[in-house]
Amino acid sequence: MRLETVILLSALLPLCLSHGWDPLAWLFHRHGQAQQVGFLRADTVGWACPDECDCPPTFPIAMYCEGRGLTAVPSIPSHIKYLYLQNNAISAVPDAALVNATSLVWLMLHHNQLTSDAIGKEAFLKLVGLERLFLHHNNLTSIPPNLPLSLRDLRLDHNRIEKVIPTDLEGMDNLTILHLHDNEVTDMATSLKALKSLTLLDISNNKLIKVPDALPEHLHQFYMEFNSIDSLPEGFLGGLAQLQYIRMSHNLLKDKGIPSNTFNITGLVELDLSFNKLERIPTVSTTLQHLYLQANQIKEFSLGSFCPVVDVTNFSRLQTLRLDGNEISQEDIPSESALCLRWASSIQI
């Protein structure tokens, strides 16, 4: 058998060599692939991965440096698109730190020790293709300057930001998600007006005493719980045709501070006004599906707030209604409510 194999290979060898291929190449194919990847990472100019990070050959455009105890931004190869630097002790991003990282699409810098003074004015200037920037859980007192206009998702929550001015977000036409919750914001002026594509805005747990002016018209989700807002401007939801979710729990809202029919808008799916100082149920649209009014001072179950007319064809689409923690009981629910609230699977009083 061995002799036959040797004779066969001997016969094939001249033919293979004449055609320029090695008949034994299959034996080394997998080993050659591994060597090729190694040469690609080690020898290609600008592709060297820092020792403190991982750049997997299976996903060569990503660089994983999270949770490594880093105190500074490492050298970033120019081809990297996804950079993970979260859960470190990085305290600064100087102008030169990202100068080579012009291909970045995602930059994760959350859970570090960044301060506003330690971020260079041009630190993010050359990241013209950046779409996601995570800076939450740091020590920022203001929004970094010259952020890329290409951003779609910006997370700045859990910092110490006190004020948002129009120039902070100017020109960000592509931004769809903005997380600013858990800061110390007292004023936002008209800074949101320029955000033409914004669909999710979370400004909860700040120090706001009024709703920001000029809300983006394409908002879909609007969260502003845990502030000190006691009134709402006339018609502030009028131009928000795509708005479906509003959460304003844990504020200081009173009946006199809410203009009539403020929440009587078609398209709204969820409204959370719990933990305020309301004494009456506000008028809502018959298309609303979830209403949270617990822990207020409501004294009357007014069926007209849900159904202006009660009959077989006119009824509310409300599925969830929470009224627990108010000054009414089960006996206060009128008998006609079964017709008006026929879709309600849960009414808590």
XYZ file of C-alpha atoms in Angstrom:
349
model
C 0.000 0.000 0.000
C 2.813 2.396 0.938
C 4.643 1.589 -2.301
C 1.504 2.311 -4.346
C 1.033 5.661 -2.594
C 4.643 6.684 -3.222
C 4.349 5.686 -6.885
C 1.069 7.679 -7.212
C 2.550 10.811 -5.626
C 5.682 10.471 -7.700
C 3.558 10.350 -10.819
C 1.492 13.375 -9.800
C 4.371 15.545 -8.608
C 5.762 16.589 -12.029
C 2.242 17.305 -13.289
C 1.351 19.381 -10.189
C 4.556 21.351 -10.274
C 4.106 22.065 -13.957
C 0.713 23.576 -13.168
C 2.049 25.587 -10.239
C 0.273 23.919 -7.311
C 1.456 21.751 -4.439
C -0.327 18.394 -4.001
C 0.468 18.465 -0.261
C -0.846 21.997 0.297
C -4.099 20.683 1.841
C -2.074 19.297 4.765
C -1.001 22.785 5.759
C -4.080 24.797 4.705
C -5.477 25.458 8.194
C -2.028 26.211 9.604
C -1.381 28.601 6.742
C -4.643 30.438 7.408
C -3.707 31.032 11.027
C -0.259 32.267 10.012
C -1.810 34.578 7.433
C -4.069 36.203 10.053
C -1.092 36.593 12.371
C 0.979 38.240 9.634
C -1.971 40.526 8.812
C -2.239 41.756 12.389
C 1.462 42.035 13.058
C 2.874 43.288 9.790
C 0.209 45.604 8.378
C 1.102 49.213 9.120
C -1.295 50.818 11.638
C -3.069 47.549 12.506
C -1.107 46.627 15.634
C -3.366 45.892 18.590
C -2.287 47.366 21.963
C -1.110 44.741 24.450
C -3.741 45.779 26.986
C -6.630 45.140 24.556
C -8.033 42.325 22.435
C -8.519 42.556 18.661
C -9.995 39.190 17.650
C -9.068 37.955 14.153
C -12.688 36.874 13.666
C -13.821 40.494 14.123
C -10.780 42.608 13.232
C -12.630 45.950 13.187
C -13.391 45.757 16.933
C -11.077 46.498 19.845
C -12.011 45.289 23.324
C -10.364 47.133 26.217
C -13.159 47.094 28.794
C -12.446 46.409 32.474
C -8.655 46.436 32.112
C -7.878 49.061 34.759
C -6.826 51.579 32.079
C -6.195 55.165 33.155
C -5.665 56.565 29.651
C -6.986 55.927 26.148
C -4.676 53.412 24.418
C -3.335 53.727 20.894
C -6.120 52.963 18.418
C -5.427 51.440 14.985
C -6.980 53.464 12.185
C -9.171 50.600 10.895
C -11.048 50.074 14.184
C -14.800 50.802 13.993
C -16.016 49.496 17.345
C -14.069 50.540 20.438
C -14.964 49.308 23.924
C -13.299 51.283 26.729
C -15.987 51.050 29.409
C -15.446 50.056 33.051
C -11.966 51.504 33.381
C -10.446 54.449 35.242
C -9.859 56.722 32.248
C -9.882 60.337 33.430
C -9.136 62.293 30.254
C -9.568 62.326 26.482
C -7.007 64.817 25.142
C -7.202 66.166 21.595
C -4.636 63.671 20.308
C -6.203 60.571 21.906
C -8.547 59.769 19.007
C -6.755 61.519 16.156
C -5.965 58.193 14.464
C -9.382 56.626 15.091
C -11.133 58.212 12.132
C -13.078 55.028 11.252
C -14.921 54.751 14.573
C -18.649 54.018 14.447
C -19.158 53.047 18.112
C -17.215 54.507 21.034
C -17.972 53.153 24.509
C -16.489 55.277 27.303
C -19.111 54.747 30.005
C -18.251 53.906 33.603
C -14.957 55.792 33.692
C -13.737 58.882 35.566
C -13.990 61.491 32.835
C -14.401 65.165 33.729
C -15.430 67.959 31.384
C -12.179 69.878 31.871
C -10.162 66.830 30.828
C -11.874 66.349 27.459
C -10.148 68.276 24.687
C -12.173 70.710 22.612
C -11.191 68.795 19.478
C -11.143 65.300 20.993
C -14.127 64.066 18.943
C -13.766 66.434 15.992
C -12.354 63.956 13.458
C -14.801 61.145 14.198
C -16.989 62.052 11.235
C -18.657 58.629 11.017
C -19.357 58.062 14.724
C -22.929 56.909 15.380
C -22.930 55.803 19.015
C -21.181 57.600 21.852
C -21.654 56.295 25.394
C -20.399 58.653 28.109
C -22.775 57.743 30.922
C -21.594 57.148 34.484
C -18.726 59.650 34.438
C -18.125 63.013 36.153
C -19.087 65.407 33.366
C -20.543 68.797 34.269
C -21.283 69.832 30.687
C -21.777 68.238 27.283
C -18.409 67.867 25.511
C -17.856 70.355 22.663
C -17.668 69.597 18.948
C -19.451 66.263 19.077
C -19.758 64.521 15.672
C -22.852 65.548 13.723
C -23.162 61.946 12.574
C -24.280 60.753 16.033
C -27.476 58.738 16.263
C -27.290 57.568 19.886
C -25.834 59.790 22.627
C -25.837 58.677 26.265
C -24.847 61.214 28.895
C -26.882 59.993 31.846
C -25.527 59.584 35.378
C -23.169 62.550 35.220
C -23.315 65.989 36.878
C -24.405 68.073 33.887
C -26.124 71.270 35.053
C -27.142 73.044 31.870
C -27.744 72.262 28.199
C -27.327 75.131 25.750
C -28.313 75.230 22.039
C -24.715 75.019 20.772
C -24.224 71.703 22.609
C -26.523 69.848 20.210
C -26.540 72.171 17.208
C -26.513 70.458 13.820
C -27.226 66.956 15.128
C -29.851 66.175 12.512
C -29.247 62.415 12.758
C -29.607 62.033 16.527
C -32.490 59.698 17.391
C -31.725 58.739 21.018
C -30.657 61.118 23.798
C -30.201 59.983 27.395
C -29.688 62.854 29.833
C -31.375 61.366 32.877
C -29.807 61.334 36.339
C -27.947 64.617 36.019
C -28.403 68.038 37.636
C -29.933 69.864 34.677
C -31.934 72.962 35.634
C -32.406 74.510 32.204
C -32.388 73.304 28.607
C -33.505 76.509 26.873
C -34.252 75.732 23.208
C -31.423 73.211 22.839
C -33.762 70.428 21.660
C -35.218 72.382 18.767
C -32.457 71.393 16.332
C -32.861 67.642 16.902
C -35.015 66.933 13.877
C -34.747 63.127 14.065
C -34.991 62.611 17.832
C -37.432 59.852 18.793
C -36.418 59.076 22.399
C -35.682 61.738 25.012
C -35.000 60.825 28.641
C -34.472 63.791 30.975
C -35.809 62.162 34.127
C -34.253 62.625 37.547
C -32.904 66.135 37.021
C -33.729 69.511 38.592
C -36.110 70.835 35.965
C -39.013 73.036 37.029
C -40.590 73.281 33.578
C -40.926 71.290 30.374
C -38.178 72.176 27.866
C -39.171 74.524 25.070
C -39.521 73.470 21.437
C -39.705 69.699 21.746
C -38.616 67.754 18.614
C -41.627 66.973 16.448
C -40.735 63.325 15.835
C -40.595 62.311 19.506
C -41.934 58.840 20.151
C -40.914 58.380 23.804
C -40.639 61.259 26.294
C -39.494 60.572 29.865
C -39.218 63.296 32.526
C -39.967 61.581 35.841
C -38.406 62.717 39.104
C -38.204 66.453 38.447
C -39.945 69.441 40.060
C -42.387 70.343 37.298
C -45.665 71.769 38.632
C -47.367 72.880 35.413
C -47.458 72.241 31.672
C -47.544 74.816 28.851
C -50.680 75.183 26.761
C -50.688 72.758 23.838
C -47.145 71.520 24.415
C -48.050 68.146 22.882
C -49.934 69.618 19.942
C -47.181 69.241 17.354
C -46.010 65.809 18.501
C -48.070 63.574 16.245
C -45.814 60.524 16.716
C -45.641 60.641 20.517
C -46.792 57.384 22.127
C -45.203 57.239 25.592
C -45.123 59.985 28.235
C -43.812 59.446 31.738
C -44.081 62.323 34.208
C -44.333 60.513 37.527
C -42.756 61.927 40.681
C -43.233 65.608 39.850
C -45.353 68.355 41.462
C -48.206 68.500 38.948
C -51.528 69.944 40.104
C -54.879 70.201 38.325
C -54.597 73.944 37.788
C -51.226 73.469 36.129
C -52.577 71.172 33.399
C -54.578 72.921 30.629
C -57.761 71.103 29.615
C -57.387 68.388 26.983
C -53.593 68.420 27.256
C -53.507 64.622 27.124
C -56.531 64.191 24.879
C -54.422 63.439 21.837
C -54.809 60.559 19.395
C -51.868 58.198 19.166
C -50.852 58.248 22.826
C -50.417 54.692 24.127
C -49.056 55.150 27.664
C -49.371 58.038 30.125
C -47.761 57.943 33.577
C -48.757 60.767 35.949
C -48.337 58.811 39.173
C -46.886 60.340 42.333
C -48.024 63.895 41.667
C -50.638 66.133 43.349
C -53.636 65.669 41.093
C -57.140 65.756 42.577
C -59.006 64.906 39.377
C -58.541 62.423 36.572
C -57.390 64.398 33.511
C -59.250 63.986 30.237
C -57.514 61.462 27.994
C -58.101 60.148 24.487
C -60.290 57.093 23.991
C -57.330 55.497 22.191
C -55.065 55.570 25.273
C -54.167 52.044 26.443
C -52.289 52.453 29.745
C -52.889 55.148 32.379
C -51.004 55.363 35.670
C -52.425 57.755 38.295
C -51.496 56.026 41.540
C -50.323 57.983 44.585
C -52.078 61.259 43.790
C -54.911 62.991 45.701
C -57.786 62.041 43.388
C -61.172 62.223 45.130
C -63.596 61.316 42.337
C -63.888 58.688 39.629
C -65.012 60.797 36.671
C -66.082 58.527 33.831
C -66.192 61.504 31.457
C -62.393 61.656 31.617
C -62.337 58.428 29.613
C -65.596 58.476 27.630
C -67.286 61.758 26.666
C -70.227 59.634 25.539
C -71.067 56.224 26.971
C -72.903 53.841 24.674
C -72.368 50.671 22.670
C -70.214 52.284 19.974
C -68.305 54.838 22.090
C -65.863 53.362 24.562
C -62.286 53.632 25.812
C -59.473 51.371 24.604
C -57.874 51.595 28.036
C -56.376 48.280 29.156
C -54.544 49.306 32.335
C -55.767 51.835 34.898
C -54.035 52.408 38.218
C -55.734 54.600 40.801
C -54.413 52.992 43.985
C -53.040 55.311 46.633
C -55.711 57.977 46.053
C -58.775 59.068 48.024
C -61.344 56.877 46.248
C -62.512 53.318 46.749
C -64.094 50.553 44.701
C -67.551 51.851 45.630
C -66.830 55.126 43.849
C -66.691 53.464 40.427
C -69.985 54.122 38.581
C -71.876 51.166 37.119
C -71.528 52.582 33.580
C -67.774 52.062 33.756
C -68.194 48.462 32.597
C -69.476 49.785 29.279
C -66.950 52.592 28.941
C -63.910 50.630 30.128
C -64.837 47.307 28.552
C -61.258 46.644 27.400
C -59.705 47.259 30.819
C -58.159 44.048 32.078
C -56.725 45.699 35.193
C -58.223 48.503 37.302
C -56.450 49.026 40.618
C -58.030 51.262 43.251
